[in-house]
Amino acid sequence: MVFSSITFLYYFLPIMLFFYFLVPWKLKNIVLLVSSLLFYFYGEPKYCFLLFFSSIFHYLMGKWIERCSKKKGKLFLLIVCLLLNFGILFYFKYYNFFLESIQFFLPNSFSFLTITLPIGISFFTFQTASYVIDIYRGKILSSKNILHFMTYISMFPQLIAGPIVRYETIEKELKERKLSINEISLGIQRFVIGLAKKVMLADLLGELSQRLSDSAPSFLGLWLRALADTLQLYFDFSGYSDMAIGLGLILGFHFLENFNYPLIARSITDFWRRWHISLSSWFRDYLYIPLGGNRVSKHRYVFNLFCVWLATGLWHGASWNFILWGLYFFILLLLEKRFLFPFLNRHKWFGHLYTGLLILISFVIFNRTDINDLLLTLKGMFGLQSIPFLNREVLFYLKEYSVLLLFSIFFATPLLKIGYKKVQEKKKCQPVLTLLEPLFYIGLFLLCTAFIIDASFQPFLYFRF
């Protein structure tokens, strides 16, 4: 079940919220837990046991780690827990890729398994890992209520595609939270904005990308497809995060932001402070800093950075293009930190152009799982392939989708948000906004519904991770 479906919007969510608001406070987590398990069961029935097992196992391990009096004993329990946690992730996500890679270098006959990747396994694996690590570090106490903990792990707003929510972020709200009309209203607005990003921008940009993929290659067509892919991924994933954060507010939870207009970044370092913040901060706190961060020798620092970006690439998928994608950012970040920062700080407009160009190239690598296709695409984009500069198909698509592209680029910036805040500050406009805001969001929601009914099924891109 996806958020941008009639089943979710008009059946699951209204029924769930009806019971959630109806029952007393003591039963709200039970309603949320049951609803979340049903939500996951609808999309992945055979792996519900995995989610259930992961919740019980990490709840018990958290208790044992906390109660263990010896430091070595705590460390042993943590290592066992993490080995099993990431071992399950390895089996489902990387086992066949690992065998394929060995077979490529050492030709042998391996028996590959037919493994279906459980939806959202990378997200809830990282959540459970952060939970036991934080207990080991003494940063948090283990959960005293197994129902609260299972609700945290399986909470449907962020279960499938994040953001990665740490236990400390919502620990207090799992026990006691307040529901206010103001925050429910803000949550609904945030959800509708995210839904519009998905169905009115991301899905149409995906349609453009597919049409360009099916057409004869040209120099401009390849760059246009790179732009469409980048914008599609941004609106698809940030739209999901908006919906998750909005649903959290409706239910009384405050998830941290996951995107902060990353496409206006002035450097690749700045980009990763703005893009998928919950993932980049996870790797910073649980891998980069434990390895020593930047408070080590130059060679060790390079090694630490390499490990983080190799892991970041692998987290996104079991394919060589994701590894190349991670190492691509490793090289760029290393160059920035060692040489480019002074120049980029002095020439901000160049920084925006430089970052935008490199981001486009990065998502070409990200979207091409076939390495031969990737190499041909990059050759064509840099004029190293005998293809025309422009053809009729690309010119037609450029005209047909020009309004979509312009709106997408505009909405990828904070200009609308800044302008709206200025209007809000004017007292004369406040009564008008009070009247028009509800009508706007109702109209936008109905328009999104029309887009969903009219379009073919478009799952969220980050479901596969």
mmCIF file of N, CA and C in Angstrom, residues 5-62:
data_model
loop_
_atom_site.group_PDB
_atom_site.id
_atom_site.type_symbol
_atom_site.label_atom_id
_atom_site.label_comp_id
_atom_site.label_asym_id
_atom_site.label_seq_id
_atom_site.Cartn_x
_atom_site.Cartn_y
_atom_site.Cartn_z
ATOM 1 N N SER A 5 -2.315 6.326 -3.154
ATOM 2 C CA SER A 5 -3.270 5.369 -3.728
ATOM 3 C C SER A 5 -4.652 5.633 -3.146
ATOM 4 N N ILE A 6 -5.663 5.310 -3.906
ATOM 5 C CA ILE A 6 -7.045 5.484 -3.449
ATOM 6 C C ILE A 6 -7.311 4.620 -2.225
ATOM 7 N N THR A 7 -6.748 3.418 -2.210
ATOM 8 C CA THR A 7 -6.941 2.509 -1.073
ATOM 9 C C THR A 7 -6.480 3.157 0.223
ATOM 10 N N PHE A 8 -5.307 3.780 0.189
ATOM 11 C CA PHE A 8 -4.773 4.412 1.400
ATOM 12 C C PHE A 8 -5.548 5.672 1.755
ATOM 13 N N LEU A 9 -5.756 6.547 0.762
ATOM 14 C CA LEU A 9 -6.334 7.868 1.022
ATOM 15 C C LEU A 9 -7.796 7.830 1.430
ATOM 16 N N TYR A 10 -8.556 6.899 0.847
ATOM 17 C CA TYR A 10 -10.007 6.920 1.063
ATOM 18 C C TYR A 10 -10.532 5.740 1.885
ATOM 19 N N TYR A 11 -9.667 4.773 2.200
ATOM 20 C CA TYR A 11 -10.110 3.642 3.010
ATOM 21 C C TYR A 11 -9.260 3.479 4.273
ATOM 22 N N PHE A 12 -7.978 3.132 4.072
ATOM 23 C CA PHE A 12 -7.128 2.839 5.222
ATOM 24 C C PHE A 12 -6.992 4.035 6.166
ATOM 25 N N LEU A 13 -6.583 5.195 5.637
ATOM 26 C CA LEU A 13 -6.290 6.344 6.497
ATOM 27 C C LEU A 13 -7.534 6.863 7.242
ATOM 28 N N PRO A 14 -8.680 7.070 6.573
ATOM 29 C CA PRO A 14 -9.858 7.550 7.319
ATOM 30 C C PRO A 14 -10.310 6.583 8.415
ATOM 31 N N ILE A 15 -10.307 5.270 8.123
ATOM 32 C CA ILE A 15 -10.733 4.286 9.117
ATOM 33 C C ILE A 15 -9.757 4.258 10.290
ATOM 34 N N MET A 16 -8.460 4.288 9.964
ATOM 35 C CA MET A 16 -7.440 4.270 11.011
ATOM 36 C C MET A 16 -7.570 5.493 11.921
ATOM 37 N N LEU A 17 -7.708 6.683 11.322
ATOM 38 C CA LEU A 17 -7.811 7.916 12.109
ATOM 39 C C LEU A 17 -9.096 7.957 12.928
ATOM 40 N N PHE A 18 -10.161 7.399 12.380
ATOM 41 C CA PHE A 18 -11.426 7.357 13.122
ATOM 42 C C PHE A 18 -11.239 6.622 14.452
ATOM 43 N N PHE A 19 -10.645 5.431 14.415
ATOM 44 C CA PHE A 19 -10.439 4.661 15.641
ATOM 45 C C PHE A 19 -9.364 5.296 16.521
ATOM 46 N N TYR A 20 -8.344 5.890 15.889
ATOM 47 C CA TYR A 20 -7.249 6.503 16.644
ATOM 48 C C TYR A 20 -7.756 7.656 17.502
ATOM 49 N N PHE A 21 -8.584 8.519 16.921
ATOM 50 C CA PHE A 21 -9.118 9.653 17.672
ATOM 51 C C PHE A 21 -10.269 9.259 18.606
ATOM 52 N N LEU A 22 -10.894 8.121 18.327
ATOM 53 C CA LEU A 22 -12.033 7.673 19.132
ATOM 54 C C LEU A 22 -11.610 7.069 20.465
ATOM 55 N N VAL A 23 -10.529 6.271 20.443
ATOM 56 C CA VAL A 23 -10.145 5.520 21.643
ATOM 57 C C VAL A 23 -9.454 6.424 22.658
ATOM 58 N N PRO A 24 -9.437 6.036 23.951
ATOM 59 C CA PRO A 24 -8.712 6.815 24.969
ATOM 60 C C PRO A 24 -7.202 6.735 24.755
ATOM 61 N N TRP A 25 -6.457 7.610 25.460
ATOM 62 C CA TRP A 25 -5.011 7.717 25.256
ATOM 63 C C TRP A 25 -4.283 6.389 25.413
ATOM 64 N N LYS A 26 -4.692 5.588 26.377
ATOM 65 C CA LYS A 26 -3.982 4.342 26.659
ATOM 66 C C LYS A 26 -4.033 3.356 25.492
ATOM 67 N N LEU A 27 -5.028 3.520 24.643
ATOM 68 C CA LEU A 27 -5.209 2.565 23.539
ATOM 69 C C LEU A 27 -4.706 3.098 22.187
ATOM 70 N N LYS A 28 -4.259 4.336 22.142
ATOM 71 C CA LYS A 28 -3.864 4.930 20.854
ATOM 72 C C LYS A 28 -2.670 4.202 20.227
ATOM 73 N N ASN A 29 -1.683 3.826 21.043
ATOM 74 C CA ASN A 29 -0.533 3.103 20.496
ATOM 75 C C ASN A 29 -0.928 1.727 19.979
ATOM 76 N N ILE A 30 -1.899 1.102 20.617
ATOM 77 C CA ILE A 30 -2.370 -0.203 20.134
ATOM 78 C C ILE A 30 -3.043 -0.053 18.776
ATOM 79 N N VAL A 31 -3.888 0.970 18.627
ATOM 80 C CA VAL A 31 -4.525 1.229 17.331
ATOM 81 C C VAL A 31 -3.462 1.511 16.270
ATOM 82 N N LEU A 32 -2.455 2.297 16.634
ATOM 83 C CA LEU A 32 -1.396 2.638 15.695
ATOM 84 C C LEU A 32 -0.570 1.409 15.336
ATOM 85 N N LEU A 33 -0.262 0.561 16.313
ATOM 86 C CA LEU A 33 0.509 -0.654 16.060
ATOM 87 C C LEU A 33 -0.249 -1.617 15.154
ATOM 88 N N VAL A 34 -1.493 -1.880 15.475
ATOM 89 C CA VAL A 34 -2.309 -2.804 14.658
ATOM 90 C C VAL A 34 -2.449 -2.256 13.236
ATOM 91 N N SER A 35 -2.696 -0.960 13.117
ATOM 92 C CA SER A 35 -2.834 -0.341 11.797
ATOM 93 C C SER A 35 -1.533 -0.450 11.007
ATOM 94 N N SER A 36 -0.412 -0.258 11.686
ATOM 95 C CA SER A 36 0.889 -0.322 11.010
ATOM 96 C C SER A 36 1.188 -1.730 10.521
ATOM 97 N N LEU A 37 0.872 -2.731 11.340
ATOM 98 C CA LEU A 37 1.088 -4.121 10.924
ATOM 99 C C LEU A 37 0.178 -4.495 9.753
ATOM 100 N N LEU A 38 -1.057 -4.010 9.781
ATOM 101 C CA LEU A 38 -1.966 -4.248 8.649
ATOM 102 C C LEU A 38 -1.462 -3.553 7.390
ATOM 103 N N PHE A 39 -0.943 -2.352 7.558
ATOM 104 C CA PHE A 39 -0.376 -1.582 6.444
ATOM 105 C C PHE A 39 0.770 -2.355 5.797
ATOM 106 N N TYR A 40 1.663 -2.897 6.627
ATOM 107 C CA TYR A 40 2.804 -3.664 6.097
ATOM 108 C C TYR A 40 2.336 -4.994 5.512
ATOM 109 N N PHE A 41 1.382 -5.636 6.174
ATOM 110 C CA PHE A 41 0.862 -6.916 5.705
ATOM 111 C C PHE A 41 0.229 -6.779 4.333
ATOM 112 N N TYR A 42 -0.423 -5.663 4.087
ATOM 113 C CA TYR A 42 -1.080 -5.432 2.794
ATOM 114 C C TYR A 42 -0.064 -5.473 1.651
ATOM 115 N N GLY A 43 1.112 -4.905 1.876
ATOM 116 C CA GLY A 43 2.114 -4.847 0.811
ATOM 117 C C GLY A 43 3.113 -5.980 0.857
ATOM 118 N N GLU A 44 3.363 -6.565 2.034
ATOM 119 C CA GLU A 44 4.407 -7.583 2.185
ATOM 120 C C GLU A 44 3.967 -8.632 3.202
ATOM 121 N N PRO A 45 2.900 -9.415 2.907
ATOM 122 C CA PRO A 45 2.346 -10.334 3.905
ATOM 123 C C PRO A 45 3.327 -11.390 4.396
ATOM 124 N N LYS A 46 4.168 -11.912 3.514
ATOM 125 C CA LYS A 46 5.032 -13.018 3.930
ATOM 126 C C LYS A 46 6.211 -12.570 4.780
ATOM 127 N N TYR A 47 6.472 -11.257 4.836
ATOM 128 C CA TYR A 47 7.604 -10.773 5.638
ATOM 129 C C TYR A 47 7.163 -10.032 6.892
ATOM 130 N N CYS A 48 5.883 -10.126 7.221
ATOM 131 C CA CYS A 48 5.418 -9.524 8.470
ATOM 132 C C CYS A 48 6.134 -10.153 9.663
ATOM 133 N N PHE A 49 6.411 -11.459 9.550
ATOM 134 C CA PHE A 49 7.096 -12.153 10.652
ATOM 135 C C PHE A 49 8.474 -11.560 10.875
ATOM 136 N N LEU A 50 9.134 -11.103 9.789
ATOM 137 C CA LEU A 50 10.467 -10.525 9.907
ATOM 138 C C LEU A 50 10.425 -9.220 10.691
ATOM 139 N N LEU A 51 9.453 -8.391 10.395
ATOM 140 C CA LEU A 51 9.280 -7.138 11.118
ATOM 141 C C LEU A 51 8.949 -7.413 12.583
ATOM 142 N N PHE A 52 8.078 -8.399 12.818
ATOM 143 C CA PHE A 52 7.689 -8.765 14.173
ATOM 144 C C PHE A 52 8.885 -9.319 14.946
ATOM 145 N N PHE A 53 9.639 -10.218 14.301
ATOM 146 C CA PHE A 53 10.823 -10.814 14.944
ATOM 147 C C PHE A 53 11.862 -9.751 15.263
ATOM 148 N N SER A 54 12.114 -8.840 14.327
ATOM 149 C CA SER A 54 13.099 -7.778 14.528
ATOM 150 C C SER A 54 12.729 -6.910 15.729
ATOM 151 N N SER A 55 11.447 -6.606 15.856
ATOM 152 C CA SER A 55 10.986 -5.773 16.975
ATOM 153 C C SER A 55 11.215 -6.481 18.308
ATOM 154 N N ILE A 56 10.787 -7.740 18.417
ATOM 155 C CA ILE A 56 10.935 -8.501 19.666
ATOM 156 C C ILE A 56 12.405 -8.693 20.011
ATOM 157 N N PHE A 57 13.196 -9.072 19.009
ATOM 158 C CA PHE A 57 14.616 -9.352 19.237
ATOM 159 C C PHE A 57 15.355 -8.122 19.747
ATOM 160 N N HIS A 58 15.150 -6.979 19.109
ATOM 161 C CA HIS A 58 15.874 -5.775 19.518
ATOM 162 C C HIS A 58 15.358 -5.213 20.844
ATOM 163 N N TYR A 59 14.094 -5.444 21.130
ATOM 164 C CA TYR A 59 13.564 -5.047 22.438
ATOM 165 C C TYR A 59 14.287 -5.825 23.539
ATOM 166 N N LEU A 60 14.400 -7.150 23.366
ATOM 167 C CA LEU A 60 15.062 -7.987 24.368
ATOM 168 C C LEU A 60 16.551 -7.689 24.455
ATOM 169 N N MET A 61 17.202 -7.498 23.300
ATOM 170 C CA MET A 61 18.642 -7.207 23.299
ATOM 171 C C MET A 61 18.925 -5.869 23.968
ATOM 172 N N GLY A 62 18.055 -4.911 23.743
ATOM 173 C CA GLY A 62 18.217 -3.617 24.404
ATOM 174 C C GLY A 62 18.179 -3.761 25.917
#
